[in-house]
Coordinates of C-alpha atoms in Angstrom, one line a residue:
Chain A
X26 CA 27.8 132.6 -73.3
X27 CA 28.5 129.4 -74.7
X28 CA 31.7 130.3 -76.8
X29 CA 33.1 127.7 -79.3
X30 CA 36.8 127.6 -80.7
X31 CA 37.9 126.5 -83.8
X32 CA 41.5 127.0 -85.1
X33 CA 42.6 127.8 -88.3
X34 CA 45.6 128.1 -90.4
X35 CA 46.9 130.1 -93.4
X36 CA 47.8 128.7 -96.2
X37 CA 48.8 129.7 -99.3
X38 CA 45.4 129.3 -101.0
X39 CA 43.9 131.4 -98.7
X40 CA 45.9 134.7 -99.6
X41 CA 46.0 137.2 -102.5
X42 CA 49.0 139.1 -104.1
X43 CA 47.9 141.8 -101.6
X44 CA 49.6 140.0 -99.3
X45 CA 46.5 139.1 -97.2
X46 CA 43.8 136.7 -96.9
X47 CA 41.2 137.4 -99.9
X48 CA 38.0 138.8 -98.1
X49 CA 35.9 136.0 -99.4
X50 CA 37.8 133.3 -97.4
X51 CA 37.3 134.4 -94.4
X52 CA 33.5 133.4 -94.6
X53 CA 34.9 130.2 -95.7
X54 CA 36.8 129.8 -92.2
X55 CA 33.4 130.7 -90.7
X56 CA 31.7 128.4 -92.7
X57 CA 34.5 125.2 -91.5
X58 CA 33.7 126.7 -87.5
X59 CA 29.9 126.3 -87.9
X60 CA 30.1 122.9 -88.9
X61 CA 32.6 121.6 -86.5
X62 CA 30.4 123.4 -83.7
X63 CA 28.0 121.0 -85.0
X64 CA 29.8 118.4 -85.0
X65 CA 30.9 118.8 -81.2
X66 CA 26.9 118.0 -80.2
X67 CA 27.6 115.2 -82.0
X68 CA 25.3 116.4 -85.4
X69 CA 26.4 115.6 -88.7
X70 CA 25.2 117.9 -91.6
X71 CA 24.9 114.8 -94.3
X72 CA 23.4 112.7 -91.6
X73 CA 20.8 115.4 -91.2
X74 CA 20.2 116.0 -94.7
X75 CA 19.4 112.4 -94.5
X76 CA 16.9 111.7 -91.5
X77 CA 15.1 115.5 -91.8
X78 CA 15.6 116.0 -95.2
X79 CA 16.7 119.6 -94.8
X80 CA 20.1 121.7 -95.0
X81 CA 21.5 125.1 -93.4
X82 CA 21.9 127.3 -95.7
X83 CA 23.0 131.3 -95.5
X84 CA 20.2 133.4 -95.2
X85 CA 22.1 136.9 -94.8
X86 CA 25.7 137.9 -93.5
X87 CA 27.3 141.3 -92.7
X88 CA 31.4 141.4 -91.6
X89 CA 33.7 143.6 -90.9
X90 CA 37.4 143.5 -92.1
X91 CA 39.4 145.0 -88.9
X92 CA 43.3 143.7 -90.2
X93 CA 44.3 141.3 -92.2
X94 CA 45.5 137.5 -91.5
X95 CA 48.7 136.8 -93.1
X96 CA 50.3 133.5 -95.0
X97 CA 51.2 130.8 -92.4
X98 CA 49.6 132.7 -89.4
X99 CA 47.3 130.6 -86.4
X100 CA 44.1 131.9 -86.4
X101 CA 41.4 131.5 -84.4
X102 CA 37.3 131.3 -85.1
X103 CA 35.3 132.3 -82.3
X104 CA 31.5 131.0 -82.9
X105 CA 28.2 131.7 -80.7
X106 CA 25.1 131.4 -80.9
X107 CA 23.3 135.3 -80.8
X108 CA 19.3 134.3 -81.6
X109 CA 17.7 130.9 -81.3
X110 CA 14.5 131.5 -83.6
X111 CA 12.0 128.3 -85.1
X112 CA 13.5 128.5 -88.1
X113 CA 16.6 130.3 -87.9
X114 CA 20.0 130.8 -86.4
X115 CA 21.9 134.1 -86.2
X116 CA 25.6 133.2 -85.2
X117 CA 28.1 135.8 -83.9
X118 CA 31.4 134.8 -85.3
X119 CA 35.0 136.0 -84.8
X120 CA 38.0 135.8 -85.8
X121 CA 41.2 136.3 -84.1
X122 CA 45.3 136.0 -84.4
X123 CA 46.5 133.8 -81.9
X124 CA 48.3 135.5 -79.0
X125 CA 50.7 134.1 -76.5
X126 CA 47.9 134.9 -74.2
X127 CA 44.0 135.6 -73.8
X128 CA 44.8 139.2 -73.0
X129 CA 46.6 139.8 -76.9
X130 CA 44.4 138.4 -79.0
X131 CA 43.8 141.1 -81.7
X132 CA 40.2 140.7 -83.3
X133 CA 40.5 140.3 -87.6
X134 CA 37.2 140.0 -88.5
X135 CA 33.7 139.7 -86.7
X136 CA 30.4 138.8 -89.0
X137 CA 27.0 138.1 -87.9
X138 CA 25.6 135.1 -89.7
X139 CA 21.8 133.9 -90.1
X140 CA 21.5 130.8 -91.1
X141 CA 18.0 129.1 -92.1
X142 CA 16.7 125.8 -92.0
X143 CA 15.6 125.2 -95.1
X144 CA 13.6 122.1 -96.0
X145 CA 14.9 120.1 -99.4
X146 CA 11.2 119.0 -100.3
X147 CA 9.6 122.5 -100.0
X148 CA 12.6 124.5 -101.2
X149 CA 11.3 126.7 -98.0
X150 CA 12.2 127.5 -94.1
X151 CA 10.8 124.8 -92.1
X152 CA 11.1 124.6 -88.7
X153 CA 14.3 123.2 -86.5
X154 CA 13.8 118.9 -85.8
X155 CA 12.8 119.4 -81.9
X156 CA 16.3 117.2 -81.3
X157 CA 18.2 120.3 -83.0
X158 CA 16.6 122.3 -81.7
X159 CA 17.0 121.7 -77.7
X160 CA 20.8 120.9 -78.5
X161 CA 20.9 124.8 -79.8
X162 CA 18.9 126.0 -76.8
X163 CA 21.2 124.7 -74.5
X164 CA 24.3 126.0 -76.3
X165 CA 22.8 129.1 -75.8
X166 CA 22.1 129.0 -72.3
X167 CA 25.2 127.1 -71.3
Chain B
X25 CA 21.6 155.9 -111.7
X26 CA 24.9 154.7 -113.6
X27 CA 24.9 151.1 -113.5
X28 CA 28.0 148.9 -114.8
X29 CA 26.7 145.4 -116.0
X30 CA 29.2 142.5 -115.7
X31 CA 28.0 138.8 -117.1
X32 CA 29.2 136.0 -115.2
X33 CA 29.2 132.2 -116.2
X34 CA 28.6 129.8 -113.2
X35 CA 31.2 126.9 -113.9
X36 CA 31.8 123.5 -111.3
X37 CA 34.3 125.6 -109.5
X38 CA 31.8 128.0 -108.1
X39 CA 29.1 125.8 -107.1
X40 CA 29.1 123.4 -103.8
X41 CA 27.6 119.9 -103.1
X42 CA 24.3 121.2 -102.4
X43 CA 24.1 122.1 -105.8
X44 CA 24.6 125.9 -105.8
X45 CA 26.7 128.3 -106.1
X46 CA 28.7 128.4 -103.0
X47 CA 27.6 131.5 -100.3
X48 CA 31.0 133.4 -100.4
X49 CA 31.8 133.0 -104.2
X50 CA 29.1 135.7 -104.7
X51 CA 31.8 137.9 -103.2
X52 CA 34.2 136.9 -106.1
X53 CA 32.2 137.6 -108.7
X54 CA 31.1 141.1 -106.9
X55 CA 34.8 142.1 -106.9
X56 CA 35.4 140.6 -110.5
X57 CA 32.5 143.1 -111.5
X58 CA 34.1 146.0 -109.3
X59 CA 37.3 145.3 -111.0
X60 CA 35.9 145.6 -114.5
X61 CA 33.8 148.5 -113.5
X62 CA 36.8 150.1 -112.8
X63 CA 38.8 149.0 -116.1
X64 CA 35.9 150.5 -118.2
X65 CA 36.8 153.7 -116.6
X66 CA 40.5 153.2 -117.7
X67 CA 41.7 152.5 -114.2
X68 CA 43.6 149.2 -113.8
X69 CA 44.3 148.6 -109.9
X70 CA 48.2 147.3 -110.8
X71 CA 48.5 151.2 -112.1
X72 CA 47.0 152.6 -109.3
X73 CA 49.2 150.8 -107.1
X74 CA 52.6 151.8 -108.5
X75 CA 51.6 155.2 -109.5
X76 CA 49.5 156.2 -106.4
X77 CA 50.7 153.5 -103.8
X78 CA 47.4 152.6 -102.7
X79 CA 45.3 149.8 -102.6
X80 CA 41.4 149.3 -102.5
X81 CA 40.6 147.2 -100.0
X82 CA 37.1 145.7 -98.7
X83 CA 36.5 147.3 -95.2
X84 CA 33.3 146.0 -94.6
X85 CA 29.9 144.3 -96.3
X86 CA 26.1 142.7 -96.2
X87 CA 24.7 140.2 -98.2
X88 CA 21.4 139.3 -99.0
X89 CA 21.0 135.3 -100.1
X90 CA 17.8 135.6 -102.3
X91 CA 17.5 132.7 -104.5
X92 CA 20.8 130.1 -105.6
X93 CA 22.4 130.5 -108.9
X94 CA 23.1 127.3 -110.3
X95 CA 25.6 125.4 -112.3
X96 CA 25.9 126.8 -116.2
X97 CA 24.2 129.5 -115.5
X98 CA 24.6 132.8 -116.9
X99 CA 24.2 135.8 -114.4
X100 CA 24.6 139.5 -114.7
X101 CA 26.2 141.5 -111.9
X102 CA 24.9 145.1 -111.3
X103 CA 27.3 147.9 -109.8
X104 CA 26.7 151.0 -108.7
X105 CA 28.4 153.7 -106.3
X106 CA 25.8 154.4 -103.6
X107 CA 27.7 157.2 -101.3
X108 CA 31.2 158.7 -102.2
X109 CA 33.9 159.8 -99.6
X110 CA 37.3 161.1 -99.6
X111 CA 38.7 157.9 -98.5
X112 CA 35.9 155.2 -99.3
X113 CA 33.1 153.6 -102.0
X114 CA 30.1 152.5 -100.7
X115 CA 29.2 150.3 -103.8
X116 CA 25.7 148.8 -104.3
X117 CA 25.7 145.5 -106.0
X118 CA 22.8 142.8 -107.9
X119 CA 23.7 139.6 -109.0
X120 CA 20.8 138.8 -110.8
X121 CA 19.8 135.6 -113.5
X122 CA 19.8 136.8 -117.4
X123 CA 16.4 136.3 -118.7
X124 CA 15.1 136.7 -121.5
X125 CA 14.2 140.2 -121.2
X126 CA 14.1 143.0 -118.7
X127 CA 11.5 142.4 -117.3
X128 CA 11.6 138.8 -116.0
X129 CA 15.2 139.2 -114.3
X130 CA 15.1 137.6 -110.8
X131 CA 17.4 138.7 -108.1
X132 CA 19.3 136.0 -107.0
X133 CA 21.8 138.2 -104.1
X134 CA 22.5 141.7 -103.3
X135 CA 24.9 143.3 -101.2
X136 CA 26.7 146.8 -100.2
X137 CA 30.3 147.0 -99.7
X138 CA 32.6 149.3 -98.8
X139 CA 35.8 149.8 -100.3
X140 CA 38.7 152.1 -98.8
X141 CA 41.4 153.5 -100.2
X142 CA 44.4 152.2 -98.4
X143 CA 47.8 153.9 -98.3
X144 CA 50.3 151.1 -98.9
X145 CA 52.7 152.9 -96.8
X146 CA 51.3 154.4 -93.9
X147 CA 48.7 151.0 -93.8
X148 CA 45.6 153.7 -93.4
X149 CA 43.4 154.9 -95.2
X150 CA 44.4 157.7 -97.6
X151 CA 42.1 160.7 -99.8
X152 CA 41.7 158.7 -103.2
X153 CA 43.7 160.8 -105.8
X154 CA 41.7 163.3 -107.4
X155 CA 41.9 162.1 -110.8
X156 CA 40.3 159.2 -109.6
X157 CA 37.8 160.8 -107.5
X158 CA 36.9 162.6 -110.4
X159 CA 36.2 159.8 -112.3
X160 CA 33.9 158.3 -110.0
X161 CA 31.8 160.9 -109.2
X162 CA 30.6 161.4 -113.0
X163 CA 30.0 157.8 -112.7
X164 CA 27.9 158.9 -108.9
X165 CA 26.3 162.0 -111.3
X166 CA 25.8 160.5 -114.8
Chain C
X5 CA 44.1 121.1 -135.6
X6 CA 41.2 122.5 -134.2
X7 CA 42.2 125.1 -132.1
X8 CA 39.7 126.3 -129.2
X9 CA 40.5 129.8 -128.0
X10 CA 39.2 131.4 -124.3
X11 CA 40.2 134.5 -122.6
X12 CA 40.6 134.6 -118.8
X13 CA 41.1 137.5 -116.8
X14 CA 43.3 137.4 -113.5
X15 CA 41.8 138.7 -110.6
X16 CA 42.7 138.8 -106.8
X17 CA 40.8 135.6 -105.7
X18 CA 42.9 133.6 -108.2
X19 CA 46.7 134.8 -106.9
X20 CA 48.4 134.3 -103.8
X21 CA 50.4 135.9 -101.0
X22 CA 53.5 135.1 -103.5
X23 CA 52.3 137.5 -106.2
X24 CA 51.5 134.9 -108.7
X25 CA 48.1 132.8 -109.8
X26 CA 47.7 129.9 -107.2
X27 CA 49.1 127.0 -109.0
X28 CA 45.7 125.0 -108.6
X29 CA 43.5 127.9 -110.3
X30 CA 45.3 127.0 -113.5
X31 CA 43.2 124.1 -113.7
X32 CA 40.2 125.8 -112.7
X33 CA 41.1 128.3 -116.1
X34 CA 41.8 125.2 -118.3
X35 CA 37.6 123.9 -117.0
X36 CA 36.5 127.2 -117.8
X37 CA 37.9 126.5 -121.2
X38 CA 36.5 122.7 -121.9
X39 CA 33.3 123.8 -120.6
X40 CA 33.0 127.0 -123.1
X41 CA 34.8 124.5 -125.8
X42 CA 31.6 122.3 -125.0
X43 CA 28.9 125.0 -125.5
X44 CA 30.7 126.6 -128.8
X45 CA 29.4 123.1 -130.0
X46 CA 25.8 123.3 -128.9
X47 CA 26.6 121.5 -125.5
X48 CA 25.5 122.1 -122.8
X49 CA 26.7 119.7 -119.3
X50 CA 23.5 120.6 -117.3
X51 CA 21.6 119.2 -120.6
X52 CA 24.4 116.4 -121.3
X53 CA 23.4 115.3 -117.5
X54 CA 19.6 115.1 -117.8
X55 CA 19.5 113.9 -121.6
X56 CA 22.4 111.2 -121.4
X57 CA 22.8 110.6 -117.6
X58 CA 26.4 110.9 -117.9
X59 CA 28.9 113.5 -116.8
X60 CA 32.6 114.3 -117.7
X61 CA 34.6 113.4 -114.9
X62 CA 38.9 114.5 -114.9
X63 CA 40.7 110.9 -114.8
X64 CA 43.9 112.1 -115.0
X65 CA 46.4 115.3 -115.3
X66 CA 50.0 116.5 -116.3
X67 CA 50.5 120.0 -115.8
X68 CA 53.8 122.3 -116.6
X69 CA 54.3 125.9 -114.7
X70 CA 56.4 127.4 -116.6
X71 CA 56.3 130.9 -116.0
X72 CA 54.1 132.8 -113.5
X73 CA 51.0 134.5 -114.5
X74 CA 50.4 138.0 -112.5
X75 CA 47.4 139.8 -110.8
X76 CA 45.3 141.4 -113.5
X77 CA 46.9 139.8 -116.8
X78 CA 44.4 139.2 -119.6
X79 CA 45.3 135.3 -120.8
X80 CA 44.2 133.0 -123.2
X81 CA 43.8 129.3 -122.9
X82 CA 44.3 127.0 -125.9
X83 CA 42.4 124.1 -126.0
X84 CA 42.5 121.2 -128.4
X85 CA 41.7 117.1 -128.2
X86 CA 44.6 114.4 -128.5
X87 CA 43.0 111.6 -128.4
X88 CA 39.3 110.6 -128.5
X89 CA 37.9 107.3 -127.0
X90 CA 34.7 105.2 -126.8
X91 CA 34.4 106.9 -123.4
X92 CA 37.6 109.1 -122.9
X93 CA 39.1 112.5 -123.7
X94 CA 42.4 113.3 -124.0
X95 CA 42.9 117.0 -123.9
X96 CA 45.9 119.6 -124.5
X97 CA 45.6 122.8 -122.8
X98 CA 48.0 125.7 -123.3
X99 CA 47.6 129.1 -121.1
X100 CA 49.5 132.1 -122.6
X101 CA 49.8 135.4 -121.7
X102 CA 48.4 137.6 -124.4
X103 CA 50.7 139.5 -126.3
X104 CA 50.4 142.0 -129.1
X105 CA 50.6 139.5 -131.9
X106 CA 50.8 136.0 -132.0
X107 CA 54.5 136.0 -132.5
X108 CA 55.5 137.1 -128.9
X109 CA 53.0 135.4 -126.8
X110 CA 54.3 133.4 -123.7
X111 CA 53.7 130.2 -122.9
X112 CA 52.8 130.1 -119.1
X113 CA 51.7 126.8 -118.4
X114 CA 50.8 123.7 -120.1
X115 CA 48.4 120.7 -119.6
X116 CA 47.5 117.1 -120.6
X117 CA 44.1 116.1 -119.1
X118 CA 42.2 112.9 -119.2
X119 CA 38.4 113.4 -119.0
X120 CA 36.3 110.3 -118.7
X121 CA 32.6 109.7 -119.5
X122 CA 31.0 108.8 -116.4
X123 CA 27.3 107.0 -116.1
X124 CA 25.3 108.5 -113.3
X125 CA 23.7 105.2 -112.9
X126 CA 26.9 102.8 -113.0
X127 CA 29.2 105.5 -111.8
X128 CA 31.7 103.8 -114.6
X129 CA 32.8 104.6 -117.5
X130 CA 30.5 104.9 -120.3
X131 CA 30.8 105.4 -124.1
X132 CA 30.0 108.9 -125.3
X133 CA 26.7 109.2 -127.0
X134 CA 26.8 108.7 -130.8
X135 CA 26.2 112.5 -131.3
X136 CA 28.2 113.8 -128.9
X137 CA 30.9 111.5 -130.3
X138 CA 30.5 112.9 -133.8
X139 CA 30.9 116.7 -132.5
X140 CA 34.2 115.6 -131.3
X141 CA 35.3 113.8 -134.3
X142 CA 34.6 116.5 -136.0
X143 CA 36.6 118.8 -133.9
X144 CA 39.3 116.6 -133.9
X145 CA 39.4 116.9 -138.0
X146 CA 38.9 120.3 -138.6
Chain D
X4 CA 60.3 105.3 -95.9
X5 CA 59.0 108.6 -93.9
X6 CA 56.1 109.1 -94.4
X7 CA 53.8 112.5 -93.4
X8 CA 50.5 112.4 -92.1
X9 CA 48.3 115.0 -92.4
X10 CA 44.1 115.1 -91.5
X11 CA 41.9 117.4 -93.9
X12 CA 38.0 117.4 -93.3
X13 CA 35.6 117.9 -96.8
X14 CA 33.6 121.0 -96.1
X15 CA 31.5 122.3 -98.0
X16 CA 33.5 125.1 -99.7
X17 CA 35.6 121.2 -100.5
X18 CA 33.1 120.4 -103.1
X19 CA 30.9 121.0 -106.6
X20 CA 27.6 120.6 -107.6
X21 CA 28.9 116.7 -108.8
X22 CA 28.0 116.3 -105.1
X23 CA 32.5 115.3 -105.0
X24 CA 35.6 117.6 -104.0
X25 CA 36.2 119.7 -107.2
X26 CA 39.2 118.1 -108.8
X27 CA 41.6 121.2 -108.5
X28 CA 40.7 121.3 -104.5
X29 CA 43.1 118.0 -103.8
X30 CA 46.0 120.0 -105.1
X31 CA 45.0 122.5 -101.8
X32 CA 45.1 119.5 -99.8
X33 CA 48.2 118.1 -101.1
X34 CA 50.0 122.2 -100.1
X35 CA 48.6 121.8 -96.9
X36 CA 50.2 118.2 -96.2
X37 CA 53.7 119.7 -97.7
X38 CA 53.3 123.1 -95.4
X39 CA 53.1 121.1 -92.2
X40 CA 55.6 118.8 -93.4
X41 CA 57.9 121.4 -93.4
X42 CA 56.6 123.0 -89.9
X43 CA 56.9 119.4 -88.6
X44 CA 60.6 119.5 -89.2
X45 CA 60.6 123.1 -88.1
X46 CA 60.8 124.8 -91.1
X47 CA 58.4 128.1 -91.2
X48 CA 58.0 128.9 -95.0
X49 CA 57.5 132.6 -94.2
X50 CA 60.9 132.6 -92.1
X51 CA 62.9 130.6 -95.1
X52 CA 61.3 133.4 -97.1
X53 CA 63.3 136.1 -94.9
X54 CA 66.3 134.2 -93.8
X55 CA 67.0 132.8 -97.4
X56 CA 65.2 134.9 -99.6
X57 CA 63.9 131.7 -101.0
X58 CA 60.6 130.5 -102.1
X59 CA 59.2 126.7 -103.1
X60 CA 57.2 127.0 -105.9
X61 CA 55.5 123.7 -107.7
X62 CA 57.2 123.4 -111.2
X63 CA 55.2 120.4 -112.3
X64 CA 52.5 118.0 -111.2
X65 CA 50.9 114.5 -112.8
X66 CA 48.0 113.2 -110.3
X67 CA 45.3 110.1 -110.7
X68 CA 41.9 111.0 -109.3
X69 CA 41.0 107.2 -108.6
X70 CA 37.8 107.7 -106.0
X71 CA 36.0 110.9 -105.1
X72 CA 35.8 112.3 -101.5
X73 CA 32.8 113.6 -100.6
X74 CA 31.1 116.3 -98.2
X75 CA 31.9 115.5 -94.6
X76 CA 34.1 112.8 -95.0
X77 CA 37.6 112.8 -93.4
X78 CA 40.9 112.5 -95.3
X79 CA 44.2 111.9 -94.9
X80 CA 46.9 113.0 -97.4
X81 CA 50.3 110.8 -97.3
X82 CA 53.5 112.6 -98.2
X83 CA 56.9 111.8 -98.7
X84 CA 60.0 112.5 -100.5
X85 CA 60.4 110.3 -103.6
X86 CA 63.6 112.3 -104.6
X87 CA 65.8 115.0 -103.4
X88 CA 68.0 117.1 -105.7
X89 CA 70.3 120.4 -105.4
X90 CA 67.0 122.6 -105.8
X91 CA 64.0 120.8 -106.4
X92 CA 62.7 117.6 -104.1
X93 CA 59.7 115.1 -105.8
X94 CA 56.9 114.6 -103.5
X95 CA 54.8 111.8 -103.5
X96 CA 51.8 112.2 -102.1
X97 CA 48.4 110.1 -101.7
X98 CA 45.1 110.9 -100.1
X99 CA 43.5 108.2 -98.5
X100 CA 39.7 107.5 -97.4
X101 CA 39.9 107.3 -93.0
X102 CA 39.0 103.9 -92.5
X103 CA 38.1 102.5 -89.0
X104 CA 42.0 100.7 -89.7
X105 CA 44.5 100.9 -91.8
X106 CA 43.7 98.1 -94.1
X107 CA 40.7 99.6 -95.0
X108 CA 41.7 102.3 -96.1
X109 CA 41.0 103.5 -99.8
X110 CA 43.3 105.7 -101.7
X111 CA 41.2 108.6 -103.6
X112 CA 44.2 110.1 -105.5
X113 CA 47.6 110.1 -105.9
X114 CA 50.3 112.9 -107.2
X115 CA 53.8 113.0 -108.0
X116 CA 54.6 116.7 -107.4
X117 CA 58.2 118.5 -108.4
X118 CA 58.6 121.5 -106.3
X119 CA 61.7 124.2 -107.3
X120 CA 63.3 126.1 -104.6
X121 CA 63.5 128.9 -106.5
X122 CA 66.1 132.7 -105.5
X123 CA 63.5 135.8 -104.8
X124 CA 65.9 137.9 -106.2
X125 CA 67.3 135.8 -109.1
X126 CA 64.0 134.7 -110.3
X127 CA 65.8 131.2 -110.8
X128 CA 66.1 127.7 -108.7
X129 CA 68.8 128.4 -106.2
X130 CA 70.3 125.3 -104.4
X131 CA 68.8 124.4 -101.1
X132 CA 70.0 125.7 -98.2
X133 CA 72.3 123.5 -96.1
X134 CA 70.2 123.5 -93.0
X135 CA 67.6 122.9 -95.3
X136 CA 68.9 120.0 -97.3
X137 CA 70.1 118.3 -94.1
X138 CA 66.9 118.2 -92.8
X139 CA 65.3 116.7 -95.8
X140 CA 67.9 114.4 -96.4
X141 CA 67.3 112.9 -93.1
X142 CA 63.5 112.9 -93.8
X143 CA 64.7 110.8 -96.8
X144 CA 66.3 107.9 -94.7
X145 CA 64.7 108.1 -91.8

């Protein structure tokens, strides 16, 4: 499994006057992860809007809330790749509180994310640009 | 089926550069509507807190991207409580555009989340008081 | 002076892990305001963009925080122009906490904001159409 | 002068349907920059929070919005200390466009920012810590 890691921190924005991270922004961390996984194969989102004319967009999402990230903490979004389809991505994403060590780590949040490709012409799915494509396959087998 | 109807106005805040409303802001407006279903029942959550020392907090939830809402629009979001526990909600919510009648609504999201009621001492979850749990099973009945 | 009245309701996603609104979401409020201000006139922004080709774009902003608002308080934001230009819009926006007459409300924060008229074409400033110009005037008299 | 450097990357959450980072969002940026500012000279705001029973809270703010960012594009925000008093410092702060060097480089907004170190318990500014004051005075000259 081809895991990628993205860190995060807490800032004020993030948090309520729970004294937590509002639920919502924790899809937003997911969100930032995705797009710098992208960006480690070298693909730019507005650079493919540009030459394929089409954009990821959330297709469905379900998460758990385990415990709650606090202001100022180091977290840390844990991003794979769970189905490769034509059209479609389903990401397994976690998030974790930095430990001192691997063996610590306490687990925040998980979500399982499907994202589509969705063509800007058609308004509909269309199918991965083969280039994409292989770069996702061999995240996945990697 | 009791079902609490909250309007929602899309303003620039909500909406991203792809032109829609951004995928986790639907959450925000779900809890605004939560929120205000529970206000029309006379319960404000800053009450609850001081008088029952708990919180509700979001333990868990899936989304359904349908269509995208879009800037200025006005949107409608339906609530209802789909199971009742001792401890938990399991709310069932429609964000949906206003049309211009009933019948030619579209559903633009839906999504069930479940809410528990945390004890702000012991950090775990707690019965919800029965005053309150009174109150929202006639909402569950009527 | 032509006073423009709008209530906003505080909910978690707009406080932070201090207790208090997040001192950006103030000026979130105070757009929620202009943009409501704008359709209590018979304008629209979506329509204002496709008729016009021309947005309002902020130039410029002074803000005060002068006392804190708090997770679930019901405010009101004041809204009237300052100045009107060719193609500029000097605002004033008050938010107070609502009170139970006018006499003891509480001025929480204050703002001066400089919207521009922006062509979509150009991307300069551009004057205000002749009828959207008028509105204003008119608001400005009242 | 010493000044702060801080990265911030546009995601998508960044922006509104203008296709540019809503106008409210460079006032996160801006808290970000002053938060690591502060952990750069080893100051933890949630440890001054216990030690001191202190909080910085932002008592007023003018900024200039001169260029928009847009999606994807990589910032920098400039900080520095235009003024240091008993219990409030003036920041100045600038976000910048990364160019390939530094004379390139286009500045997007600016802020002055006034931020009040204000007593948990007293509900009032409270002077600045020595240990604190030291190590911003020396930020100052350095």
């Amino acid at each position: 499994m081809n895991e990628f890691i993205w860190p995060i921190r807490v800032y004020y924005e993030d948090t309520d006057s729970g004294g937590v991270v509002y639920h919502s922004n924790y899809l937003n961390f997911m969100e930032r992860a995705r797009t710098e996984w992208l960006r480690a194969m070298g693909l730019e989102q507005d650079d493919i809007i540009k030459q394929h004319s089409l954009v990821f967009v959330v297709h469905s999402l379900s998460i758990d809330y385990i415990k709650p990230a606090l202001f100022n903490e180091a977290l840390v979004v844990k991003t794979h790749i769970e189905k490769l389809a034509r059209a479609s991505i389903i990401f397994k994403q976690v998030i974790v509180k930095q430990g001192t060590d691997a063996d610590n780590e306490q687990i925040l949040t998980q979500a399982t994310v499907k994202i589509v490709s969705l063509s800007l012409a058609k308004k509909r799915p269309s199918p991965l640009p083969k280039v994409i494509y292989e770069k996702f396959s061999q995240s996945l087998l990697s």
